[in-house]
PDB file of C-alpha atoms in Angstrom:
ATOM      1  CA  MET A   1      -0.096   0.204  -0.293  1.00 69.00           C
ATOM      2  CA  ASN A   2       1.281   3.455  -1.104  1.00 78.00           C
ATOM      3  CA  TYR A   3       1.219   5.917   2.030  1.00 85.00           C
ATOM      4  CA  PRO A   4       1.924   9.238   1.696  1.00 85.00           C
ATOM      5  CA  ILE A   5       5.850  10.867   2.837  1.00 81.00           C
ATOM      6  CA  PHE A   6       4.971  11.633   5.973  1.00 80.00           C
ATOM      7  CA  PHE A   7       4.644   7.957   6.890  1.00 88.00           C
ATOM      8  CA  ASP A   8       7.999   7.902   6.820  1.00 90.00           C
ATOM      9  CA  SER A   9      10.639   9.084   9.429  1.00 90.00           C
ATOM     10  CA  LYS A  10      13.666   9.132   6.548  1.00 89.00           C
ATOM     11  CA  ASN A  11      11.502  12.232   4.952  1.00 88.00           C
ATOM     12  CA  SER A  12      11.242  14.271   8.149  1.00 91.00           C
ATOM     13  CA  LEU A  13      13.563  16.846   6.849  1.00 93.00           C
ATOM     14  CA  SER A  14      12.232  18.904  10.522  1.00 96.00           C
ATOM     15  CA  LEU A  15      12.729  17.763  13.658  1.00 97.00           C
ATOM     16  CA  PHE A  16       9.994  18.685  16.556  1.00 96.00           C
ATOM     17  CA  GLY A  17       9.734  18.949  19.832  1.00 94.00           C
ATOM     18  CA  LEU A  18      13.214  16.958  20.662  1.00 96.00           C
ATOM     19  CA  GLN A  19      16.091  19.573  20.449  1.00 96.00           C
ATOM     20  CA  LYS A  20      17.761  19.282  23.830  1.00 97.00           C
ATOM     21  CA  ASN A  21      17.571  14.755  23.266  1.00 98.00           C
ATOM     22  CA  PHE A  22      19.231  15.771  19.252  1.00 98.00           C
ATOM     23  CA  LYS A  23      21.875  18.057  21.161  1.00 98.00           C
ATOM     24  CA  PHE A  24      22.819  15.668  23.594  1.00 98.00           C
ATOM     25  CA  ILE A  25      23.616  12.519  21.860  1.00 98.00           C
ATOM     26  CA  PHE A  26      25.067  14.986  19.130  1.00 98.00           C
ATOM     27  CA  GLU A  27      27.352  16.516  21.540  1.00 98.00           C
ATOM     28  CA  LEU A  28      28.359  12.922  22.820  1.00 98.00           C
ATOM     29  CA  TYR A  29      29.402  12.194  19.371  1.00 98.00           C
ATOM     30  CA  LYS A  30      31.239  15.606  18.600  1.00 96.00           C
ATOM     31  CA  LYS A  31      33.276  14.975  22.151  1.00 97.00           C
ATOM     32  CA  LYS A  32      34.155  11.431  21.009  1.00 95.00           C
ATOM     33  CA  LYS A  33      32.260  10.063  24.281  1.00 96.00           C
ATOM     34  CA  LEU A  34      29.321   7.988  22.330  1.00 97.00           C
ATOM     35  CA  PRO A  35      28.403   4.734  23.431  1.00 95.00           C
ATOM     36  CA  LYS A  36      28.266   2.038  21.612  1.00 95.00           C
ATOM     37  CA  VAL A  37      25.268   0.943  22.415  1.00 96.00           C
ATOM     38  CA  LEU A  38      22.918   3.507  22.200  1.00 98.00           C
ATOM     39  CA  MET A  39      18.844   2.828  23.005  1.00 98.00           C
ATOM     40  CA  LEU A  40      16.016   5.028  22.668  1.00 98.00           C
ATOM     41  CA  SER A  41      13.228   4.046  24.170  1.00 98.00           C
ATOM     42  CA  GLY A  42       9.390   5.384  24.281  1.00 97.00           C
ATOM     43  CA  ASN A  43       6.102   5.374  22.333  1.00 96.00           C
ATOM     44  CA  LYS A  44       5.777   4.626  19.342  1.00 94.00           C
ATOM     45  CA  GLY A  45       5.195   7.526  17.125  1.00 96.00           C
ATOM     46  CA  SER A  46       7.164  10.138  19.582  1.00 97.00           C
ATOM     47  CA  GLY A  47      10.113  10.430  17.078  1.00 97.00           C
ATOM     48  CA  LYS A  48      12.589   8.245  18.372  1.00 98.00           C
ATOM     49  CA  SER A  49      12.927   7.439  14.395  1.00 97.00           C
ATOM     50  CA  THR A  50      13.417  10.754  12.868  1.00 97.00           C
ATOM     51  CA  LEU A  51      16.021  11.615  15.799  1.00 98.00           C
ATOM     52  CA  VAL A  52      17.956   8.795  15.087  1.00 98.00           C
ATOM     53  CA  ASN A  53      18.025  10.049  11.299  1.00 97.00           C
ATOM     54  CA  HIS A  54      18.819  13.602  12.142  1.00 98.00           C
ATOM     55  CA  LEU A  55      21.505  12.453  13.782  1.00 98.00           C
ATOM     56  CA  LEU A  56      22.762  10.859  10.890  1.00 97.00           C
ATOM     57  CA  TYR A  57      22.215  13.447   8.335  1.00 96.00           C
ATOM     58  CA  SER A  58      24.178  15.925  10.963  1.00 97.00           C
ATOM     59  CA  ILE A  59      27.008  13.050  10.705  1.00 97.00           C
ATOM     60  CA  PHE A  60      27.247  12.585   7.661  1.00 96.00           C
ATOM     61  CA  ASP A  61      26.278  15.414   5.662  1.00 95.00           C
ATOM     62  CA  PHE A  62      27.002  18.006   8.046  1.00 94.00           C
ATOM     63  CA  LYS A  63      27.187  21.281   5.218  1.00 94.00           C
ATOM     64  CA  ASN A  64      23.468  20.875   4.710  1.00 94.00           C
ATOM     65  CA  TYR A  65      22.468  20.283   7.859  1.00 97.00           C
ATOM     66  CA  ASN A  66      21.009  23.376   9.949  1.00 97.00           C
ATOM     67  CA  LEU A  67      22.152  22.719  13.738  1.00 96.00           C
ATOM     68  CA  GLU A  68      20.123  25.517  15.286  1.00 96.00           C
ATOM     69  CA  LYS A  69      16.864  24.841  13.073  1.00 96.00           C
ATOM     70  CA  LEU A  70      17.093  21.126  13.486  1.00 97.00           C
ATOM     71  CA  THR A  71      16.442  20.830   9.851  1.00 96.00           C
ATOM     72  CA  PHE A  72      17.818  19.746   6.596  1.00 94.00           C
ATOM     73  CA  SER A  73      18.242  19.467   2.444  1.00 90.00           C
ATOM     74  CA  ASP A  74      16.582  17.220   0.186  1.00 88.00           C
ATOM     75  CA  ASN A  75      18.965  18.246  -2.322  1.00 90.00           C
ATOM     76  CA  SER A  76      21.516  16.596  -0.453  1.00 90.00           C
ATOM     77  CA  ILE A  77      23.371  13.612  -1.909  1.00 93.00           C
ATOM     78  CA  PHE A  78      23.476  11.859   0.949  1.00 94.00           C
ATOM     79  CA  TYR A  79      19.788  12.434   1.791  1.00 93.00           C
ATOM     80  CA  LYS A  80      18.772  10.629  -1.376  1.00 92.00           C
ATOM     81  CA  GLN A  81      20.862   7.463  -1.081  1.00 94.00           C
ATOM     82  CA  PHE A  82      20.040   7.446   2.977  1.00 92.00           C
ATOM     83  CA  GLN A  83      16.019   7.274   1.847  1.00 89.00           C
ATOM     84  CA  ASN A  84      16.982   4.532  -1.157  1.00 90.00           C
ATOM     85  CA  ASN A  85      19.303   2.172   1.361  1.00 89.00           C
ATOM     86  CA  ILE A  86      22.490   2.440  -0.085  1.00 91.00           C
ATOM     87  CA  TYR A  87      24.774   4.002   2.015  1.00 93.00           C
ATOM     88  CA  SER A  88      27.355   1.567   3.511  1.00 90.00           C
ATOM     89  CA  ASN A  89      28.064   2.751   6.139  1.00 94.00           C
ATOM     90  CA  ILE A  90      24.035   2.995   7.326  1.00 96.00           C
ATOM     91  CA  ILE A  91      22.712  -0.656   7.798  1.00 95.00           C
ATOM     92  CA  TYR A  92      19.063  -0.046   9.093  1.00 93.00           C
ATOM     93  CA  ILE A  93      17.168  -3.607  10.147  1.00 92.00           C
ATOM     94  CA  SER A  94      13.808  -3.140  11.293  1.00 88.00           C
ATOM     95  CA  GLY A  95      11.907  -5.806  13.605  1.00 81.00           C
ATOM     96  CA  SER A  96       8.412  -4.915  12.621  1.00 74.00           C
ATOM     97  CA  ASP A  97       8.260  -7.527  10.766  1.00 57.00           C
ATOM     98  CA  PHE A  98       9.814  -9.632  12.992  1.00 50.00           C
ATOM     99  CA  LYS A  99       9.746 -13.114  11.241  1.00 57.00           C
ATOM    100  CA  SER A 100      11.830 -11.575   8.884  1.00 65.00           C
ATOM    101  CA  VAL A 101      14.805 -11.304  10.949  1.00 79.00           C
ATOM    102  CA  LYS A 102      16.441 -14.314  10.964  1.00 81.00           C
ATOM    103  CA  VAL A 103      19.413 -15.461  13.007  1.00 85.00           C
ATOM    104  CA  ASP A 104      21.387 -15.362   9.741  1.00 86.00           C
ATOM    105  CA  ASN A 105      20.296 -11.353   9.330  1.00 86.00           C
ATOM    106  CA  ILE A 106      22.267 -11.745  12.522  1.00 88.00           C
ATOM    107  CA  ARG A 107      25.140 -13.771  11.697  1.00 86.00           C
ATOM    108  CA  ASN A 108      25.717 -11.843   8.389  1.00 89.00           C
ATOM    109  CA  LEU A 109      25.226  -8.823   9.975  1.00 90.00           C
ATOM    110  CA  LYS A 110      28.369  -9.198  12.054  1.00 88.00           C
ATOM    111  CA  ALA A 111      30.172  -9.991   8.842  1.00 88.00           C
ATOM    112  CA  THR A 112      29.642  -7.025   7.681  1.00 88.00           C
ATOM    113  CA  ILE A 113      30.449  -4.878  10.267  1.00 88.00           C
ATOM    114  CA  LEU A 114      33.985  -6.980  10.811  1.00 85.00           C
ATOM    115  CA  GLN A 115      34.837  -4.998   6.925  1.00 84.00           C
ATOM    116  CA  SER A 116      36.710  -1.621   7.538  1.00 80.00           C
ATOM    117  CA  THR A 117      34.031   1.151   5.712  1.00 79.00           C
ATOM    118  CA  ILE A 118      34.520   3.660   3.263  1.00 74.00           C
ATOM    119  CA  SER A 119      36.695   6.408   3.893  1.00 79.00           C
ATOM    120  CA  ASN A 120      37.386   5.210   7.733  1.00 84.00           C
ATOM    121  CA  LYS A 121      34.416   7.086   8.388  1.00 90.00           C
ATOM    122  CA  ASP A 122      31.958   5.868  11.421  1.00 94.00           C
ATOM    123  CA  ARG A 123      29.407   3.195  10.500  1.00 95.00           C
ATOM    124  CA  PHE A 124      25.818   2.847  12.024  1.00 97.00           C
ATOM    125  CA  ILE A 125      24.056   0.053  12.417  1.00 96.00           C
ATOM    126  CA  VAL A 126      20.019   1.114  13.384  1.00 97.00           C
ATOM    127  CA  LEU A 127      17.352  -1.577  14.514  1.00 96.00           C
ATOM    128  CA  ASP A 128      14.119  -0.734  15.190  1.00 95.00           C
ATOM    129  CA  ASP A 129      11.616  -2.439  16.636  1.00 94.00           C
ATOM    130  CA  ILE A 130      14.416  -4.490  18.546  1.00 95.00           C
ATOM    131  CA  GLU A 131      11.928  -5.248  21.411  1.00 93.00           C
ATOM    132  CA  LEU A 132      10.102  -7.496  18.423  1.00 90.00           C
ATOM    133  CA  PHE A 133      13.374  -9.106  17.408  1.00 91.00           C
ATOM    134  CA  ASN A 134      13.621 -13.258  18.202  1.00 88.00           C
ATOM    135  CA  HIS A 135      14.874 -14.373  21.208  1.00 89.00           C
ATOM    136  CA  ASN A 136      17.569 -16.100  18.766  1.00 91.00           C
ATOM    137  CA  SER A 137      18.303 -13.263  16.627  1.00 91.00           C
ATOM    138  CA  LEU A 138      18.712 -11.145  20.192  1.00 93.00           C
ATOM    139  CA  ASN A 139      20.696 -14.006  21.809  1.00 92.00           C
ATOM    140  CA  ALA A 140      23.429 -13.821  18.270  1.00 92.00           C
ATOM    141  CA  LEU A 141      22.921  -9.813  18.311  1.00 94.00           C
ATOM    142  CA  LEU A 142      24.277  -9.398  21.830  1.00 94.00           C
ATOM    143  CA  LYS A 143      27.349 -11.921  20.993  1.00 91.00           C
ATOM    144  CA  ILE A 144      28.047  -8.534  18.179  1.00 92.00           C
ATOM    145  CA  ILE A 145      27.495  -5.761  20.810  1.00 91.00           C
ATOM    146  CA  GLU A 146      29.609  -6.783  23.811  1.00 86.00           C
ATOM    147  CA  GLU A 147      32.686  -6.343  21.276  1.00 78.00           C
ATOM    148  CA  PRO A 148      31.744  -4.082  19.124  1.00 66.00           C
ATOM    149  CA  SER A 149      34.881  -2.392  16.656  1.00 75.00           C
ATOM    150  CA  LYS A 150      35.904   1.034  17.057  1.00 82.00           C
ATOM    151  CA  LYS A 151      34.039   2.106  14.107  1.00 89.00           C
ATOM    152  CA  ASN A 152      30.789   0.850  14.622  1.00 94.00           C
ATOM    153  CA  TYR A 153      28.375   2.151  16.867  1.00 96.00           C
ATOM    154  CA  PHE A 154      24.744   0.232  17.376  1.00 97.00           C
ATOM    155  CA  PHE A 155      20.923   2.950  17.769  1.00 98.00           C
ATOM    156  CA  LEU A 156      18.453   0.738  19.666  1.00 98.00           C
ATOM    157  CA  ILE A 157      15.393   2.096  18.636  1.00 98.00           C
ATOM    158  CA  ASN A 158      12.749   0.213  21.990  1.00 97.00           C
ATOM    159  CA  ASN A 159       9.123   1.427  21.407  1.00 95.00           C
ATOM    160  CA  LYS A 160       8.067  -0.823  24.305  1.00 92.00           C
ATOM    161  CA  THR A 161       5.275  -3.234  23.195  1.00 88.00           C
ATOM    162  CA  LYS A 162       6.786  -6.063  24.632  1.00 89.00           C
ATOM    163  CA  PRO A 163       9.586  -6.643  27.570  1.00 91.00           C
ATOM    164  CA  LEU A 164      13.023  -6.452  25.916  1.00 93.00           C
ATOM    165  CA  LEU A 165      15.867  -9.109  27.516  1.00 91.00           C
ATOM    166  CA  ASP A 166      17.413  -7.376  29.961  1.00 93.00           C
ATOM    167  CA  THR A 167      21.007  -9.014  29.101  1.00 93.00           C
ATOM    168  CA  ILE A 168      20.611  -6.557  25.823  1.00 94.00           C
ATOM    169  CA  LYS A 169      19.415  -3.527  27.921  1.00 94.00           C
ATOM    170  CA  SER A 170      22.448  -3.708  29.962  1.00 94.00           C
ATOM    171  CA  ARG A 171      24.506  -3.622  27.335  1.00 93.00           C
ATOM    172  CA  ALA A 172      23.200   0.093  26.359  1.00 96.00           C
ATOM    173  CA  LEU A 173      22.816   3.734  27.433  1.00 96.00           C
ATOM    174  CA  GLU A 174      19.186   3.993  27.386  1.00 97.00           C
ATOM    175  CA  ILE A 175      17.502   7.276  26.941  1.00 98.00           C
ATOM    176  CA  LYS A 176      13.707   7.677  27.271  1.00 97.00           C
ATOM    177  CA  ILE A 177      11.682   9.700  25.065  1.00 98.00           C
ATOM    178  CA  ILE A 178       8.907  10.583  27.179  1.00 96.00           C
ATOM    179  CA  LEU A 179       6.100  13.667  25.611  1.00 97.00           C
ATOM    180  CA  ASN A 180       4.623  15.678  27.971  1.00 96.00           C
ATOM    181  CA  GLU A 181       0.787  16.444  27.137  1.00 97.00           C
ATOM    182  CA  SER A 182       2.140  20.542  25.833  1.00 96.00           C
ATOM    183  CA  GLN A 183       5.296  18.769  23.836  1.00 96.00           C
ATOM    184  CA  ARG A 184       2.463  16.327  22.338  1.00 98.00           C
ATOM    185  CA  LEU A 185       0.125  18.739  21.257  1.00 98.00           C
ATOM    186  CA  GLU A 186       2.976  21.044  20.226  1.00 97.00           C
ATOM    187  CA  ILE A 187       4.081  18.133  17.600  1.00 97.00           C
ATOM    188  CA  ILE A 188       1.112  17.108  16.256  1.00 97.00           C
ATOM    189  CA  GLU A 189       0.336  21.142  15.877  1.00 97.00           C
ATOM    190  CA  LYS A 190       4.088  21.332  14.053  1.00 96.00           C
ATOM    191  CA  LEU A 191       3.465  17.952  11.868  1.00 95.00           C
ATOM    192  CA  VAL A 192       0.217  19.108  10.369  1.00 96.00           C
ATOM    193  CA  ILE A 193       1.226  22.623   9.208  1.00 95.00           C
ATOM    194  CA  PHE A 194       4.375  21.412   7.811  1.00 92.00           C
ATOM    195  CA  PHE A 195       2.750  18.733   5.938  1.00 92.00           C
ATOM    196  CA  ASN A 196      -0.650  20.782   5.362  1.00 94.00           C
ATOM    197  CA  LEU A 197      -2.956  17.843   6.908  1.00 95.00           C
ATOM    198  CA  GLU A 198      -6.247  18.139   6.920  1.00 95.00           C
ATOM    199  CA  LEU A 199      -7.852  17.075  10.453  1.00 96.00           C
ATOM    200  CA  THR A 200     -10.364  14.595  11.348  1.00 94.00           C
ATOM    201  CA  LEU A 201      -9.247  12.826  14.792  1.00 95.00           C
ATOM    202  CA  ASN A 202      -8.439  15.782  17.925  1.00 94.00           C
ATOM    203  CA  PRO A 203      -5.864  16.049  19.053  1.00 96.00           C
ATOM    204  CA  LYS A 204      -6.885  16.784  22.225  1.00 93.00           C
ATOM    205  CA  SER A 205      -9.468  13.814  22.124  1.00 86.00           C
ATOM    206  CA  SER A 206      -6.724  11.473  22.334  1.00 86.00           C
ATOM    207  CA  GLN A 207      -3.458  10.354  24.013  1.00 91.00           C
ATOM    208  CA  LEU A 208      -1.960   9.369  20.099  1.00 96.00           C
ATOM    209  CA  SER A 209       1.990  10.375  19.858  1.00 97.00           C
ATOM    210  CA  PRO A 210       2.239  12.617  17.168  1.00 97.00           C
ATOM    211  CA  GLY A 211       3.673   9.406  15.013  1.00 96.00           C
ATOM    212  CA  ASN A 212       0.560   7.137  15.448  1.00 97.00           C
ATOM    213  CA  PHE A 213      -1.751  10.501  15.423  1.00 97.00           C
ATOM    214  CA  VAL A 214      -0.915  11.646  11.412  1.00 97.00           C
ATOM    215  CA  LYS A 215      -0.847   8.032  10.485  1.00 97.00           C
ATOM    216  CA  PHE A 216      -4.695   7.215  11.700  1.00 97.00           C
ATOM    217  CA  ASN A 217      -5.003  10.838  11.200  1.00 97.00           C
ATOM    218  CA  HIS A 218      -4.878   9.771   7.630  1.00 97.00           C
ATOM    219  CA  ILE A 219      -6.638   6.281   7.626  1.00 97.00           C
ATOM    220  CA  CYS A 220      -9.627   8.346   8.861  1.00 97.00           C
ATOM    221  CA  LYS A 221      -9.791  10.719   6.232  1.00 96.00           C
ATOM    222  CA  GLU A 222      -8.869   8.538   3.619  1.00 96.00           C
ATOM    223  CA  TYR A 223     -11.443   5.554   4.168  1.00 96.00           C
ATOM    224  CA  ASN A 224     -14.215   8.357   5.136  1.00 95.00           C
ATOM    225  CA  ILE A 225     -13.949   6.661   9.023  1.00 96.00           C
ATOM    226  CA  ILE A 226     -15.031   8.617  12.042  1.00 92.00           C
ATOM    227  CA  PRO A 227     -14.352   7.296  15.575  1.00 89.00           C
ATOM    228  CA  THR A 228     -18.016   8.502  16.697  1.00 86.00           C
ATOM    229  CA  ASN A 229     -19.565   6.664  14.270  1.00 90.00           C
ATOM    230  CA  ASP A 230     -21.287   3.069  14.917  1.00 93.00           C
ATOM    231  CA  PHE A 231     -18.567   0.878  16.019  1.00 94.00           C
ATOM    232  CA  VAL A 232     -19.231  -2.125  14.579  1.00 95.00           C
ATOM    233  CA  GLN A 233     -19.103  -0.184  10.717  1.00 96.00           C
ATOM    234  CA  ASN A 234     -15.740   0.655  11.866  1.00 97.00           C
ATOM    235  CA  LEU A 235     -14.453  -2.083  13.279  1.00 97.00           C
ATOM    236  CA  THR A 236     -15.672  -4.427   9.982  1.00 97.00           C
ATOM    237  CA  LEU A 237     -13.526  -1.512   7.379  1.00 97.00           C
ATOM    238  CA  LEU A 238     -10.821  -1.853   9.023  1.00 98.00           C
ATOM    239  CA  LEU A 239     -10.623  -5.782   9.188  1.00 97.00           C
ATOM    240  CA  ASN A 240     -11.335  -5.615   5.655  1.00 96.00           C
ATOM    241  CA  LEU A 241      -8.811  -3.408   5.120  1.00 96.00           C
ATOM    242  CA  TYR A 242      -6.430  -5.362   7.070  1.00 95.00           C
ATOM    243  CA  LYS A 243      -7.009  -8.424   5.218  1.00 94.00           C
ATOM    244  CA  LYS A 244      -6.882  -6.850   1.725  1.00 94.00           C
ATOM    245  CA  TYR A 245      -3.339  -4.317   2.486  1.00 93.00           C
ATOM    246  CA  LYS A 246      -2.037  -7.069   5.328  1.00 90.00           C
ATOM    247  CA  ASP A 247      -0.961  -3.524   7.050  1.00 92.00           C
ATOM    248  CA  VAL A 248      -0.817  -3.587  11.153  1.00 91.00           C
ATOM    249  CA  LEU A 249      -1.775  -0.415  11.104  1.00 94.00           C
ATOM    250  CA  PHE A 250      -5.054  -0.758  10.221  1.00 96.00           C
ATOM    251  CA  ILE A 251      -5.259  -2.803  13.348  1.00 96.00           C
ATOM    252  CA  ASN A 252      -3.911  -0.275  15.581  1.00 95.00           C
ATOM    253  CA  LEU A 253      -6.056   1.890  14.314  1.00 97.00           C
ATOM    254  CA  ALA A 254      -8.967  -0.851  15.655  1.00 97.00           C
ATOM    255  CA  PHE A 255      -7.705  -0.796  18.580  1.00 96.00           C
ATOM    256  CA  PHE A 256      -8.147   3.048  19.128  1.00 96.00           C
ATOM    257  CA  ILE A 257     -10.937   3.082  17.755  1.00 95.00           C
ATOM    258  CA  ALA A 258     -12.541   0.348  20.471  1.00 94.00           C
ATOM    259  CA  ASP A 259     -11.359   1.760  23.068  1.00 90.00           C
ATOM    260  CA  ASN A 260     -12.373   5.412  21.886  1.00 88.00           C
ATOM    261  CA  TYR A 261     -15.609   3.760  21.957  1.00 89.00           C
ATOM    262  CA  PHE A 262     -15.632   3.055  25.166  1.00 85.00           C
ATOM    263  CA  LYS A 263     -14.906   6.114  26.863  1.00 81.00           C
ATOM    264  CA  ASN A 264     -17.344   7.845  24.767  1.00 71.00           C
ATOM    265  CA  SER A 265     -20.025   9.961  26.585  1.00 50.00           C
ATOM    266  CA  LYS A 266     -23.006   7.657  25.024  1.00 52.00           C
ATOM    267  CA  ASN A 267     -21.946   4.643  25.641  1.00 53.00           C
ATOM    268  CA  GLN A 268     -21.569   5.862  29.507  1.00 55.00           C
ATOM    269  CA  ASN A 269     -24.519   3.336  30.274  1.00 59.00           C
ATOM    270  CA  LEU A 270     -22.211   0.632  29.512  1.00 53.00           C
ATOM    271  CA  PHE A 271     -19.390   2.238  31.919  1.00 52.00           C
ATOM    272  CA  LYS A 272     -21.923   0.836  35.092  1.00 59.00           C
ATOM    273  CA  ASN A 273     -21.764  -2.183  33.778  1.00 59.00           C
ATOM    274  CA  ASN A 274     -19.599  -4.975  35.550  1.00 61.00           C
ATOM    275  CA  LYS A 275     -18.588  -6.465  32.515  1.00 70.00           C
ATOM    276  CA  ILE A 276     -17.113  -3.488  31.109  1.00 75.00           C
ATOM    277  CA  PHE A 277     -13.499  -4.573  31.016  1.00 79.00           C
ATOM    278  CA  GLU A 278     -14.347  -8.288  30.061  1.00 84.00           C
ATOM    279  CA  ILE A 279     -15.944  -7.347  27.136  1.00 86.00           C
ATOM    280  CA  LYS A 280     -13.288  -4.407  26.249  1.00 88.00           C
ATOM    281  CA  ASN A 281     -10.816  -8.008  26.878  1.00 90.00           C
ATOM    282  CA  PHE A 282     -12.899  -9.994  24.807  1.00 93.00           C
ATOM    283  CA  ILE A 283     -12.379  -7.108  21.915  1.00 94.00           C
ATOM    284  CA  PHE A 284      -9.256  -6.757  22.153  1.00 94.00           C
ATOM    285  CA  ASP A 285      -8.207 -10.316  22.586  1.00 94.00           C
ATOM    286  CA  ASN A 286      -9.512 -11.029  19.563  1.00 94.00           C
ATOM    287  CA  LEU A 287      -8.132  -8.430  17.003  1.00 95.00           C
ATOM    288  CA  ASN A 288      -4.182  -9.913  18.185  1.00 92.00           C
ATOM    289  CA  ASN A 289      -6.180 -13.268  17.092  1.00 92.00           C
ATOM    290  CA  PHE A 290      -7.792 -12.310  14.085  1.00 92.00           C
ATOM    291  CA  MET A 291      -4.438 -10.674  13.569  1.00 89.00           C
ATOM    292  CA  LEU A 292      -1.533 -13.693  14.215  1.00 87.00           C
ATOM    293  CA  TYR A 293      -4.267 -16.775  13.563  1.00 90.00           C
ATOM    294  CA  ASN A 294      -6.555 -15.185  11.191  1.00 87.00           C
ATOM    295  CA  ILE A 295      -9.820 -16.180  12.925  1.00 88.00           C
ATOM    296  CA  ASN A 296     -12.523 -15.933  10.866  1.00 91.00           C
ATOM    297  CA  GLN A 297     -14.043 -12.431  10.428  1.00 94.00           C
ATOM    298  CA  ASN A 298     -17.124 -12.823  10.465  1.00 94.00           C
ATOM    299  CA  SER A 299     -17.132 -15.023  13.009  1.00 93.00           C
ATOM    300  CA  LEU A 300     -15.298 -12.274  15.535  1.00 93.00           C
ATOM    301  CA  ILE A 301     -17.570  -9.499  14.162  1.00 95.00           C
ATOM    302  CA  ASN A 302     -20.874 -11.733  15.650  1.00 94.00           C
ATOM    303  CA  ALA A 303     -19.093 -12.360  18.780  1.00 92.00           C
ATOM    304  CA  VAL A 304     -18.314  -8.679  18.981  1.00 93.00           C
ATOM    305  CA  ASN A 305     -22.006  -7.560  18.202  1.00 92.00           C
ATOM    306  CA  ASP A 306     -23.083 -10.814  20.701  1.00 90.00           C
ATOM    307  CA  LYS A 307     -20.801  -9.414  23.936  1.00 85.00           C
ATOM    308  CA  LEU A 308     -21.929  -5.013  22.910  1.00 85.00           C
ATOM    309  CA  SER A 309     -25.622  -6.582  23.351  1.00 79.00           C
ATOM    310  CA  TYR A 310     -25.103  -5.849  27.103  1.00 61.00           C
ATOM    311  CA  GLU A 311     -25.133  -2.641  26.702  1.00 55.00           C
TER     312      GLU A 311
END
């Protein structure tokens, strides 16, 4: 499925809201004090990947990076190489589809980083969604990061969607990316203006991270999904979209809309019901099962309708 450019953090030429984090890490590198393994932890969509990308822009193409405004030029040769994943001193592996990250991928990584870097420059290995790497891959990675070579730096991006091995966490300097409400709304506002987005969702009515907000907002606008509309109708549409595109974003949006449904003032009677947590957990569990085990969609919708009859 083709998404707008703002879905990819590599296209974020301006860094919003994480200035202090950027300057702290940049100064560590500048003073040659950057640890070999750095882990950025926080909610998905809070800007961790964008922060890492801007650090790489500033390191590998300093003349095209504006340190004062934290902006980068898209006319740079490095930018185009980075976009196309052909800059050899940057290795990017994502665990978002964790089944694709195999032990062999990590072993191949070891063989690669043992080779000399181009122009004797530093090399950066970015491991996104590190918490989704399987156990064997993480153990193989552990052996690599315990004794990295002098020119290799690891950026681990932990979205905290599941617990990460303590042995991995203990080898890294962890920087927690936590946005307060003011920062969250400010970043969303700047993203909306920068990408000229038309709002379908209300930033103040949810706790969505900036990244998740702009993505969910786009999907809602594209497919005419209004969270306050009929819940089962919205759920059915999102399940259909997931089956068509196999993109977990649609399931994540379904979780958000389900949560929004139970918080909606029109459903106050449901809140008074002793079965509220049972109903909500039932829906969440079955959304997970729908994605993981490909359970029958009609059966799921019918079961949800039955559960909601308690209302």
